[in-house]
Short mmCIF file of C-alpha atoms and ligand atoms in Angstrom, two decimals:
data_model
loop_
_atom_site.label_atom_id
_atom_site.label_comp_id
_atom_site.label_asym_id
_atom_site.label_seq_id
_atom_site.Cartn_x
_atom_site.Cartn_y
_atom_site.Cartn_z
CA UNK A 1 0.07 -0.11 0.02
CA UNK A 2 1.60 3.56 -0.88
CA UNK A 3 0.96 6.55 1.58
CA UNK A 4 1.24 8.59 -1.18
CA UNK A 5 -1.72 11.56 -0.59
CA UNK A 6 -1.80 10.59 2.60
CA UNK A 7 -3.73 13.58 3.84
CA UNK A 8 -3.90 12.39 7.44
CA UNK A 9 -4.08 15.29 10.01
CA UNK A 10 -1.04 16.22 11.95
CA UNK A 11 -0.73 15.21 15.29
CA UNK A 12 -0.15 17.68 17.64
CA UNK A 13 3.75 16.84 18.39
CA UNK A 14 4.20 16.40 13.95
CA UNK A 15 2.77 20.14 13.45
CA UNK A 16 5.27 21.50 16.77
CA UNK A 17 7.86 20.26 14.49
CA UNK A 18 6.95 21.32 11.28
CA UNK A 19 6.27 24.38 12.91
CA UNK A 20 10.25 24.90 14.32
CA UNK A 21 11.42 24.04 11.00
CA UNK A 22 10.07 26.39 9.10
CA UNK A 23 10.84 28.80 11.58
CA UNK A 24 14.43 27.21 11.78
CA UNK A 25 14.48 27.59 7.82
CA UNK A 26 14.19 30.51 8.01
CA UNK A 27 16.78 31.34 9.86
CA UNK A 28 19.01 29.27 8.20
CA UNK A 29 17.86 31.28 4.58
CA UNK A 30 18.10 34.50 6.27
CA UNK A 31 21.75 33.72 7.87
CA UNK A 32 23.25 31.28 5.66
CA UNK A 33 26.99 32.65 6.62
CA UNK A 34 25.93 30.23 10.04
CA UNK A 35 25.56 27.23 7.52
CA UNK A 36 28.81 26.77 5.63
CA UNK A 37 29.31 24.26 7.49
CA UNK A 38 28.93 20.62 7.97
CA UNK A 39 25.60 20.28 9.25
CA UNK A 40 24.78 18.11 12.47
CA UNK A 41 22.54 15.18 12.79
CA UNK A 42 19.84 17.41 13.41
CA UNK A 43 19.46 20.17 11.69
CA UNK A 44 20.45 17.26 8.75
CA UNK A 45 16.84 16.09 9.75
CA UNK A 46 15.03 19.49 9.81
CA UNK A 47 16.97 20.64 6.34
CA UNK A 48 15.64 17.30 4.71
CA UNK A 49 12.77 18.07 6.13
CA UNK A 50 12.19 21.50 4.22
CA UNK A 51 13.13 19.77 0.78
CA UNK A 52 15.92 23.06 0.59
CA UNK A 53 19.97 23.36 1.17
CA UNK A 54 20.05 25.42 3.64
CA UNK A 55 23.97 24.13 4.33
CA UNK A 56 26.69 24.33 1.97
CA UNK A 57 30.26 23.70 2.57
CA UNK A 58 33.18 24.70 0.79
CA UNK A 59 34.28 22.45 -2.04
CA UNK A 60 37.48 20.62 -1.75
CA UNK A 61 39.66 24.13 -3.37
CA UNK A 62 37.39 26.31 -1.57
CA UNK A 63 38.61 24.38 1.50
CA UNK A 64 42.06 24.49 0.56
CA UNK A 65 41.82 28.65 0.82
CA UNK A 66 40.28 29.03 4.11
CA UNK A 67 42.43 26.54 5.33
CA UNK A 68 45.27 28.61 4.19
CA UNK A 69 43.88 31.96 5.34
CA UNK A 70 43.95 31.16 9.06
CA UNK A 71 48.23 30.48 8.46
CA UNK A 72 49.30 34.79 9.32
CA UNK A 73 52.28 33.67 6.96
CA UNK A 74 50.43 34.48 3.98
CA UNK A 75 50.27 37.74 2.99
CA UNK A 76 48.54 36.96 -0.72
CA UNK A 77 46.25 34.73 -1.79
CA UNK A 78 44.99 33.46 -5.49
CA UNK A 79 42.15 31.08 -6.18
CA UNK A 80 42.29 30.98 -10.29
CA UNK A 81 40.73 28.78 -12.73
CA UNK A 82 38.12 27.39 -14.25
CA UNK A 83 34.46 29.52 -14.69
CA UNK A 84 31.46 28.80 -12.01
CA UNK A 85 34.66 26.94 -9.58
CA UNK A 86 33.43 29.13 -6.84
CA UNK A 87 35.75 31.87 -6.85
CA UNK A 88 33.02 34.87 -6.15
CA UNK A 89 31.64 33.05 -3.55
CA UNK A 90 34.38 31.97 -1.53
CA UNK A 91 35.29 35.44 -2.08
CA UNK A 92 32.40 37.08 -1.28
CA UNK A 93 32.59 34.89 1.80
CA UNK A 94 35.54 35.86 2.80
CA UNK A 95 35.46 39.62 2.46
CA UNK A 96 32.27 39.93 4.89
CA UNK A 97 34.31 37.25 7.28
CA UNK A 98 37.08 39.85 7.39
CA UNK A 99 34.70 42.37 8.78
CA UNK A 100 33.05 40.18 11.26
CA UNK A 101 36.58 38.86 12.66
CA UNK A 102 35.96 35.50 12.55
CA UNK A 103 33.71 33.01 10.59
CA UNK A 104 30.94 33.00 12.03
CA UNK A 105 30.20 29.27 11.14
CA UNK A 106 32.52 28.06 14.05
CA UNK A 107 33.52 31.32 16.00
CA UNK A 108 36.87 31.07 14.90
CA UNK A 109 38.96 34.50 15.03
CA UNK A 110 41.25 35.33 12.03
CA UNK A 111 44.77 36.61 12.36
CA UNK A 112 45.02 40.53 12.43
CA UNK A 113 47.78 42.42 14.46
CA UNK A 114 45.52 44.95 15.68
CA UNK A 115 42.30 45.45 16.79
CA UNK A 116 40.51 48.87 14.87
CA UNK A 117 37.73 48.01 12.64
CA UNK A 118 38.71 46.48 9.77
CA UNK A 119 38.77 47.80 6.16
CA UNK A 120 38.23 45.78 3.34
CA UNK A 121 38.33 46.54 -0.71
CA UNK A 122 36.32 44.70 -3.03
CA UNK A 123 37.83 45.63 -6.87
CA UNK A 124 34.71 44.27 -9.61
CA UNK A 125 35.24 44.97 -13.12
CA UNK A 126 31.69 46.71 -14.62
CA UNK A 127 29.77 48.85 -12.35
CA UNK A 128 26.54 47.48 -14.12
CA UNK A 129 27.95 44.25 -15.82
CA UNK A 130 29.69 42.79 -13.07
CA UNK A 131 29.30 44.33 -10.04
CA UNK A 132 25.19 45.01 -9.53
CA UNK A 133 24.84 41.94 -11.71
CA UNK A 134 27.57 39.56 -9.94
CA UNK A 135 28.85 40.88 -6.27
CA UNK A 136 26.39 42.69 -4.66
CA UNK A 137 24.47 39.52 -5.05
CA UNK A 138 27.03 37.56 -3.56
CA UNK A 139 27.64 39.69 -0.66
CA UNK A 140 23.88 40.16 -0.09
CA UNK A 141 23.43 36.25 -0.12
CA UNK A 142 25.93 35.69 2.81
CA UNK A 143 25.27 38.99 5.27
CA UNK A 144 23.03 37.85 8.08
CA UNK A 145 19.68 39.38 8.11
CA UNK A 146 20.42 39.71 12.11
CA UNK A 147 23.78 41.58 12.04
CA UNK A 148 23.07 45.82 11.81
CA UNK A 149 24.34 46.80 8.14
CA UNK A 150 25.06 50.34 6.26
CA UNK A 151 24.89 50.61 2.62
CA UNK A 152 25.74 54.13 0.76
CA UNK A 153 25.42 54.46 -2.47
CA UNK A 154 27.83 55.93 -4.76
CA UNK A 155 26.69 57.99 -8.01
CA UNK A 156 26.27 55.19 -10.26
CA UNK A 157 23.59 54.14 -7.74
CA UNK A 158 25.74 50.92 -6.20
CA UNK A 159 25.21 49.60 -2.57
CA UNK A 160 29.75 50.55 -2.84
CA UNK A 161 30.05 51.23 1.39
CA UNK A 162 28.67 48.41 3.65
CA UNK A 163 29.24 48.78 6.81
CA UNK A 164 28.91 46.36 9.31
CA UNK A 165 27.37 48.10 12.56
CA UNK A 166 28.16 45.69 15.30
CA UNK A 167 31.81 46.31 14.39
CA UNK A 168 32.46 49.54 12.61
CA UNK A 169 33.91 47.49 9.56
CA UNK A 170 33.62 48.35 6.66
CA UNK A 171 34.15 46.95 3.12
CA UNK A 172 34.25 49.33 0.06
CA UNK A 173 33.43 48.17 -3.17
CA UNK A 174 35.60 49.12 -6.64
CA UNK A 175 35.85 49.06 -10.77
CA UNK A 176 38.27 48.12 -12.62
CA UNK A 177 37.03 50.99 -15.07
CA UNK A 178 37.76 53.94 -12.51
CA UNK A 179 41.53 55.37 -12.94
CA UNK A 180 43.95 53.81 -11.27
CA UNK A 181 44.52 57.02 -9.28
CA UNK A 182 41.37 56.86 -7.25
CA UNK A 183 42.76 54.18 -5.79
CA UNK A 184 45.59 55.74 -3.97
CA UNK A 185 45.32 57.80 -0.92
CA UNK A 186 43.93 54.41 0.91
CA UNK A 187 45.04 51.78 3.78
CA UNK A 188 43.43 49.07 4.78
CA UNK A 189 43.18 44.96 5.36
CA UNK A 190 42.05 42.76 2.85
CA UNK A 191 41.60 43.25 -1.04
CA UNK A 192 40.01 42.14 -3.14
CA UNK A 193 39.86 41.51 -6.92
CA UNK A 194 37.14 39.48 -8.57
CA UNK A 195 38.34 38.70 -11.99
CA UNK A 196 42.26 40.47 -12.71
CA UNK A 197 42.47 44.29 -12.36
CA UNK A 198 45.15 46.06 -14.65
CA UNK A 199 48.53 46.47 -13.32
CA UNK A 200 48.52 50.07 -12.28
CA UNK A 201 45.05 49.34 -10.31
CA UNK A 202 46.84 46.95 -8.34
CA UNK A 203 50.09 48.11 -7.58
CA UNK A 204 48.03 51.16 -6.30
CA UNK A 205 45.78 48.79 -4.17
CA UNK A 206 48.86 47.35 -2.45
CA UNK A 207 50.45 50.65 -1.39
CA UNK A 208 47.17 50.59 0.99
CA UNK A 209 47.77 47.31 2.44
CA UNK A 210 51.76 48.04 3.63
CA UNK A 211 50.48 50.05 7.54
CA UNK A 212 48.19 47.27 8.57
CA UNK A 213 49.95 44.70 6.80
CA UNK A 214 47.22 43.57 5.25
CA UNK A 215 46.45 41.07 2.69
CA UNK A 216 45.43 40.41 -1.25
CA UNK A 217 42.83 37.74 -2.79
CA UNK A 218 42.83 37.18 -6.21
CA UNK A 219 39.40 35.67 -7.21
CA UNK A 220 40.29 34.98 -10.83
CA UNK A 221 39.51 33.01 -14.64
CA UNK A 222 43.01 33.68 -15.81
CA UNK A 223 42.30 34.24 -19.65
CA UNK A 224 44.89 36.75 -21.28
CA UNK A 225 46.15 38.51 -18.00
CA UNK A 226 49.96 37.27 -17.86
CA UNK A 227 50.97 39.12 -15.53
CA UNK A 228 49.47 37.69 -13.01
CA UNK A 229 51.23 34.59 -13.52
CA UNK A 230 54.40 35.70 -13.32
CA UNK A 231 53.55 38.61 -11.06
CA UNK A 232 51.43 37.67 -8.37
CA UNK A 233 51.74 33.42 -8.56
CA UNK A 234 55.33 33.00 -9.15
CA UNK A 235 55.80 35.95 -7.18
CA UNK A 236 59.69 36.34 -5.76
CA UNK A 237 61.92 37.61 -3.98
CA UNK A 238 64.38 40.77 -4.60
CA UNK A 239 67.24 37.38 -4.29
CA UNK A 240 65.08 35.51 -7.24
CA UNK A 241 63.90 32.99 -3.97
CA UNK A 242 59.96 32.16 -4.37
CA UNK A 243 57.95 34.23 -2.47
CA UNK A 244 56.47 31.76 -0.19
CA UNK A 245 53.60 34.26 1.34
CA UNK A 246 51.60 33.68 -1.53
CA UNK A 247 49.37 30.98 -1.34
CA UNK A 248 48.07 29.81 -4.91
CA UNK A 249 44.94 27.81 -5.41
CA UNK A 250 43.94 26.43 -9.04
CA UNK A 251 40.42 24.95 -9.30
CA UNK A 252 38.88 23.29 -12.15
CA UNK A 253 34.69 23.95 -12.56
CA UNK A 254 35.12 19.91 -11.36
CA UNK A 255 35.83 20.61 -8.37
CA UNK A 256 32.17 22.93 -7.62
CA UNK A 257 30.46 20.01 -8.95
CA UNK A 258 27.99 18.46 -6.30
CA UNK A 259 28.07 21.78 -4.24
CA UNK A 260 27.15 24.23 -6.64
CA UNK A 261 26.77 23.10 -10.07
CA UNK A 262 25.95 19.89 -11.74
CA UNK A 263 27.43 17.81 -14.01
CA UNK A 264 25.17 18.01 -17.10
CA UNK A 265 25.01 21.69 -16.28
CA UNK A 266 28.48 21.44 -17.24
CA UNK A 267 29.01 19.46 -20.47
CA UNK A 268 25.96 22.65 -21.84
CA UNK A 269 28.85 24.67 -21.23
CA UNK A 270 31.28 22.71 -22.47
CA UNK A 271 29.11 22.95 -26.48
CA UNK A 272 29.88 26.60 -26.75
CA UNK A 273 33.71 26.35 -26.46
CA UNK A 274 36.30 25.73 -28.39
CA UNK A 275 39.14 23.44 -27.68
CA UNK A 276 41.36 25.76 -26.30
CA UNK A 277 38.64 27.58 -24.47
CA UNK A 278 37.79 24.34 -22.59
CA UNK A 279 41.23 24.49 -21.42
CA UNK A 280 40.81 27.76 -19.90
CA UNK A 281 37.37 28.17 -18.81
CA UNK A 282 37.04 24.35 -17.48
CA UNK A 283 39.94 23.16 -16.08
CA UNK A 284 41.41 26.48 -15.63
CA UNK A 285 44.65 26.11 -18.03
CA UNK A 286 44.95 29.42 -19.61
CA UNK A 287 46.26 28.88 -22.74
CA UNK A 288 49.54 30.23 -21.58
CA UNK A 289 50.53 27.68 -18.81
CA UNK A 290 49.29 24.52 -21.31
CA UNK A 291 52.90 24.81 -22.15
CA UNK A 292 54.86 24.80 -19.50
CA UNK A 293 56.72 21.92 -19.28
CA UNK A 294 57.44 20.92 -16.21
CA UNK A 295 53.37 21.27 -14.58
CA UNK A 296 54.06 18.96 -11.98
CA UNK A 297 56.12 21.44 -10.17
CA UNK A 298 54.64 22.95 -7.43
CA UNK A 299 56.56 25.55 -5.13
CA UNK A 300 55.04 24.93 -2.28
CA UNK A 301 55.64 21.26 -2.12
CA UNK A 302 58.64 20.91 -3.84
CA UNK A 303 60.60 23.86 -2.61
CA UNK A 304 62.27 22.83 0.44
CA UNK A 305 64.43 24.99 3.41
CA UNK A 306 67.91 23.83 2.46
CA UNK A 307 69.58 21.13 5.26
CA UNK A 308 72.12 19.50 5.93
CA UNK A 309 72.79 17.00 3.08
CA UNK A 310 73.53 12.93 4.71
CA UNK A 311 77.29 12.53 4.66
CA UNK A 312 75.97 8.98 2.78
CA UNK A 313 73.94 10.75 0.28
CA UNK A 314 75.52 11.05 -3.82
CA UNK A 315 75.29 13.96 -5.02
CA UNK A 316 75.89 14.09 -8.89
CA UNK A 317 76.59 17.38 -10.11
CA UNK A 318 75.75 18.60 -13.58
CA UNK A 319 77.40 21.54 -15.54
CA UNK A 320 76.12 23.56 -18.31
CA UNK A 321 78.83 25.67 -20.71
CA UNK A 322 77.92 28.74 -23.18
CA UNK A 323 81.01 30.47 -24.34
CA UNK A 324 79.48 33.52 -23.57
CA UNK A 325 76.88 33.08 -21.03
CA UNK A 326 77.26 32.88 -17.24
CA UNK A 327 77.73 28.84 -16.65
CA UNK A 328 75.29 26.78 -15.07
CA UNK A 329 76.39 23.93 -12.47
CA UNK A 330 73.75 21.57 -10.39
CA UNK A 331 74.21 18.89 -7.89
CA UNK A 332 71.98 16.56 -7.07
CA UNK A 333 71.67 14.35 -3.95
CA UNK A 334 69.97 10.66 -3.80
CA UNK A 335 69.63 9.86 -0.49
CA UNK A 336 69.48 6.70 1.11
CA UNK A 337 65.61 6.48 0.90
CA UNK A 338 65.97 7.24 -2.55
CA UNK A 339 64.52 10.92 -2.41
CA UNK A 340 66.19 13.45 -4.41
CA UNK A 341 66.99 17.22 -3.74
CA UNK A 342 69.00 19.99 -5.95
CA UNK A 343 70.84 21.51 -2.94
CA UNK A 344 73.14 23.52 -4.69
CA UNK A 345 73.55 25.89 -7.94
CA UNK A 346 76.36 28.29 -9.61
CA UNK A 347 75.45 30.63 -11.71
CA UNK A 348 78.95 32.68 -12.55
CA UNK A 349 80.69 33.99 -15.29
CA UNK A 350 85.24 32.95 -15.30
CA UNK A 351 87.34 30.89 -17.04
CA UNK A 352 86.36 26.61 -16.48
CA UNK A 353 89.90 26.26 -14.43
CA UNK A 354 87.51 29.08 -11.91
CA UNK A 355 84.26 27.03 -12.45
CA UNK A 356 85.82 23.85 -11.21
CA UNK A 357 87.60 25.29 -8.54
CA UNK A 358 84.20 26.71 -7.06
CA UNK A 359 82.51 23.17 -7.62
CA UNK A 360 85.76 21.86 -5.36
CA UNK A 361 85.09 24.58 -2.62
CA UNK A 362 80.92 23.39 -2.57
CA UNK A 363 81.68 19.98 -2.29
CA UNK A 364 84.73 20.24 0.16
CA UNK A 365 82.91 22.75 2.48
CA UNK A 366 82.84 21.78 6.17
CA UNK A 367 79.09 22.52 6.08
CA UNK A 368 78.72 19.70 2.56
CA UNK A 369 81.55 17.24 2.48
CA UNK A 370 79.70 15.74 -0.17
CA UNK A 371 79.69 12.14 -1.18
CA UNK A 372 80.35 12.46 -5.38
CA UNK A 373 78.97 10.71 -7.47
CA UNK A 374 79.46 11.35 -11.24
CA UNK A 375 80.15 14.64 -12.21
CA UNK A 376 78.77 15.27 -16.17
CA UNK A 377 79.33 18.44 -18.75
CA UNK A 378 77.38 19.94 -21.86
CA UNK A 379 78.90 17.42 -25.32
CA UNK A 380 79.95 20.70 -26.64
CA UNK A 381 82.40 21.56 -24.02
CA UNK A 382 84.42 18.94 -25.35
CA UNK A 383 86.10 19.74 -29.25
CA UNK A 384 86.21 17.35 -31.73
CA UNK A 385 89.70 15.99 -31.56
CA UNK A 386 92.30 15.13 -28.18
CA UNK A 387 93.30 18.34 -27.40
CA UNK A 388 94.09 18.91 -23.63
CA UNK A 389 93.70 23.16 -23.68
CA UNK A 390 89.63 22.49 -24.10
CA UNK A 391 87.31 23.58 -21.55
CA UNK A 392 86.42 19.43 -21.17
CA UNK A 393 90.08 18.71 -20.23
CA UNK A 394 90.46 21.90 -18.19
CA UNK A 395 87.82 21.16 -16.27
CA UNK A 396 88.54 17.14 -16.81
CA UNK A 397 92.01 17.83 -15.11
CA UNK A 398 90.55 20.20 -11.52
CA UNK A 399 88.73 17.76 -10.34
CA UNK A 400 90.74 14.48 -11.38
CA UNK A 401 93.15 16.32 -8.86
CA UNK A 402 90.02 14.97 -6.45
CA UNK A 403 89.84 11.92 -8.06
CA UNK A 404 85.96 13.14 -8.96
CA UNK A 405 85.83 12.04 -12.84
CA UNK A 406 84.29 14.31 -15.79
CA UNK A 407 81.37 12.39 -19.00
CA UNK A 408 79.80 14.04 -21.19
CA UNK A 409 75.88 14.45 -20.31
CA UNK A 410 73.20 12.74 -22.57
CA UNK A 411 71.55 14.94 -24.92
CA UNK A 412 68.42 12.77 -24.48
CA UNK A 413 65.84 16.10 -23.84
CA UNK A 414 62.72 14.01 -24.50
CA UNK A 415 63.16 12.00 -22.06
CA UNK A 416 65.36 13.81 -19.29
CA UNK A 417 62.20 15.51 -19.15
CA UNK A 418 59.67 13.30 -19.33
CA UNK A 419 62.18 11.59 -16.23
CA UNK A 420 61.91 14.99 -13.98
CA UNK A 421 58.08 14.85 -14.58
CA UNK A 422 57.84 11.38 -13.54
CA UNK A 423 60.47 12.53 -9.78
CA UNK A 424 58.73 15.41 -9.13
CA UNK A 425 55.48 13.65 -9.00
CA UNK A 426 55.91 10.09 -8.79
CA UNK A 427 52.91 6.69 -9.22
CA UNK A 428 52.81 7.60 -5.49
CA UNK A 429 50.99 10.82 -5.81
CA UNK A 430 54.24 12.24 -3.99
CA UNK A 431 57.32 14.30 -5.03
CA UNK A 432 60.46 12.77 -5.17
CA UNK A 433 62.76 15.43 -6.16
CA UNK A 434 62.81 18.64 -4.13
CA UNK A 435 64.39 21.83 -4.47
CA UNK A 436 66.19 23.84 -2.02
CA UNK A 437 65.15 27.59 -1.77
CA UNK A 438 68.84 28.23 -1.83
CA UNK A 439 68.51 27.90 -5.65
CA UNK A 440 66.91 29.91 -7.04
CA UNK A 441 68.02 29.82 -10.53
CA UNK A 442 66.56 25.94 -11.04
CA UNK A 443 63.77 26.69 -9.36
CA UNK A 444 62.45 30.20 -12.13
CA UNK A 445 63.34 27.60 -14.46
CA UNK A 446 61.42 25.01 -13.79
CA UNK A 447 58.85 27.24 -13.55
CA UNK A 448 58.99 29.45 -16.78
CA UNK A 449 60.09 26.73 -18.89
CA UNK A 450 57.77 26.83 -21.64
CA UNK A 451 56.98 24.31 -24.84
CA UNK A 452 57.08 26.55 -28.06
CA UNK A 453 53.27 26.06 -28.87
CA UNK A 454 54.19 25.72 -32.58
CA UNK A 455 56.69 23.69 -32.52
CA UNK A 456 56.03 22.01 -29.61
CA UNK A 457 59.66 21.88 -28.90
CA UNK A 458 60.65 23.36 -24.64
CA UNK A 459 62.40 26.24 -26.48
CA UNK A 460 63.37 29.24 -24.15
CA UNK A 461 61.08 31.35 -24.87
CA UNK A 462 62.47 34.25 -23.56
CA UNK A 463 63.47 32.01 -20.29
CA UNK A 464 66.80 30.93 -20.01
CA UNK A 465 67.06 26.86 -19.88
CA UNK A 466 70.36 26.30 -19.15
CA UNK A 467 69.33 24.89 -15.38
CA UNK A 468 66.57 22.92 -16.65
CA UNK A 469 68.98 21.38 -19.05
CA UNK A 470 71.33 20.31 -15.90
CA UNK A 471 68.39 18.89 -14.21
CA UNK A 472 67.13 16.55 -16.76
CA UNK A 473 70.59 15.08 -17.62
CA UNK A 474 71.30 14.81 -13.95
CA UNK A 475 67.88 12.88 -13.94
CA UNK A 476 69.23 10.72 -17.00
CA UNK A 477 71.71 9.84 -14.76
CA UNK A 478 69.09 7.55 -12.62
CA UNK A 479 71.41 7.32 -9.84
CA UNK A 480 70.23 4.60 -7.50
CA UNK A 481 71.24 5.11 -3.96
CA UNK A 482 73.95 2.52 -2.11
CA UNK A 483 76.03 1.89 0.57
CA UNK A 484 79.64 4.10 0.76
CA UNK A 485 82.10 0.83 1.37
CA UNK A 486 83.81 0.71 4.09
CA UNK A 487 87.16 -1.30 4.61
CA UNK A 488 86.34 -2.83 8.46
CA UNK A 489 89.70 -3.79 9.20
CA UNK A 490 88.69 -4.60 12.29
CA UNK A 491 89.11 -8.90 11.87
CA UNK A 492 91.92 -9.31 10.02
CA UNK A 493 94.76 -10.31 11.89
CA UNK A 494 97.74 -7.65 12.50
CA UNK A 495 100.70 -8.51 11.50
CA UNK A 496 104.08 -6.72 11.12
CA UNK A 497 105.49 -5.55 7.48
N1 ATP B 501 30.79 25.32 -1.56
C1 ATP B 501 29.52 25.79 -2.63
N2 ATP B 501 28.32 25.38 -2.05
C2 ATP B 501 27.14 25.63 -2.74
N3 ATP B 501 26.77 26.30 -3.98
C3 ATP B 501 28.47 26.93 -4.68
C4 ATP B 501 29.62 26.92 -4.08
N4 ATP B 501 30.36 27.24 -4.22
C5 ATP B 501 29.68 28.10 -5.52
N5 ATP B 501 28.55 27.78 -5.49
C6 ATP B 501 27.49 27.89 -6.25
O1 ATP B 501 27.58 28.28 -7.53
C7 ATP B 501 27.84 28.41 -8.27
C8 ATP B 501 29.42 28.79 -9.04
O2 ATP B 501 30.44 29.86 -8.07
P1 ATP B 501 30.42 31.33 -8.77
O3 ATP B 501 29.94 32.25 -8.95
O4 ATP B 501 30.83 31.70 -7.56
O5 ATP B 501 31.81 30.65 -9.31
P2 ATP B 501 32.76 31.43 -10.11
O6 ATP B 501 33.95 30.60 -10.15
O7 ATP B 501 33.32 32.64 -9.56
O8 ATP B 501 32.67 32.09 -11.94
P3 ATP B 501 32.77 32.86 -13.17
O9 ATP B 501 33.84 32.09 -13.89
O10 ATP B 501 31.05 32.64 -13.89
O11 ATP B 501 33.05 33.90 -12.38
C9 ATP B 501 26.93 29.90 -8.02
O12 ATP B 501 25.70 29.56 -8.28
C10 ATP B 501 27.28 29.71 -6.56
O13 ATP B 501 26.31 29.97 -5.70
MG1 MG B 502 32.96 34.69 -10.59
#
């Protein structure tokens, strides 16, 4: 027997429950930010009774961003990637939470170095097409009805200033259509960009963050603004080392399936796109990134603070030589457990003898005392005929006097690159190759090297590739760790000679 169409009157208990759920559902709808978390069992039952989704959890990439937000060492956050990945959703949520000073869903305080009301700037694109249509609705979606709010309109009729009356904190909405000088002369705690700003607007806003040690959040689908990739996502310190105060999240449209969107919705959207647009808009890979030679390299994962290489690790050395450019030398250690670390690099002008001596200086430094495996050099260093004054012979002589032999490196570029990529991310879903933060040139070139879009050859498009060349040649050596030979004479009988 079916219960469908059962119109039996509710019992008083059922009515009380239904009334309670209705009150509660209305409260949750008006105060969604409190429900940005896993519901309790009772809440789940009540939510099911309303037939509406009142609790929204962050999708996995949004969760990464929220976790990193609690770490005070990060100052610049990028949440970039495909369309509909939930960028505006999380940006507006973080913007309001900054005003409140805490995540309202679990009452955890956000890290601030002061106790003043907070000031947030939210930079959108066009007033009508983007700010009115996307940003204001997102801010309204999150703002809790139980929280007093004062808004002020600007000349465009947009509610451009939002003041949280409970804390006195303010959020100011601006548009990239405004000229860059109106962005100057401000100071605050956070700037959020929904979609990429022109560079001069970013510079003007960033100045205003200095006083309060503020933060930046870029929520963007990167279609053409390559400067954001270069200067923000891959930001470097003045000495060339990666700027580790930057936290990057890359989202794909698929990350938001089951949260804000459906697979069917994506398939429909996908039909309207050209193949190269799909990479950018669905997978979050702008065309300038789909040609990266080492796409698996992530500085958060692969750059390690330098540590003392164990004495039994095997250190291989690769030398790249050009008559007119600086020399590039890379040292790669293989430890007992098979992990590999780029532990030193040399980037200097000098004659072959000088470079060989620099190599010895590193090897024999009291903090290193490396156990050397193999040392290889660019085939160019060996001039065709036997000649004891070519680059190869000079270096061979200097290193040979310290019992280090020199070989010519392999030129098998394609396999070398594949091997480096396999080491950066192994079949066990983990890296087995890292780079010390004291090797900025190696890091820079791994991050920047791109395939030429036409020939698909790894050419140096405006970037040098000497260090990556050294690295893939080292990978081709495929050095496996083995125990150092030790001559144990304790069991031998002493004898008189
Ligand atoms: N964690 C979530 N839970 C539920 N819904 C979500 C979640 N994240 C995003 N959404 C919803 O998914 C849709 C896409 O999100 P949003 O607009 O933030 O994406 P976007 O990356 O900014 O997209 P676009 O590229 O179009 O700017 C919206 O309807 C949003 O409300
Ligand atoms: Mg958006």
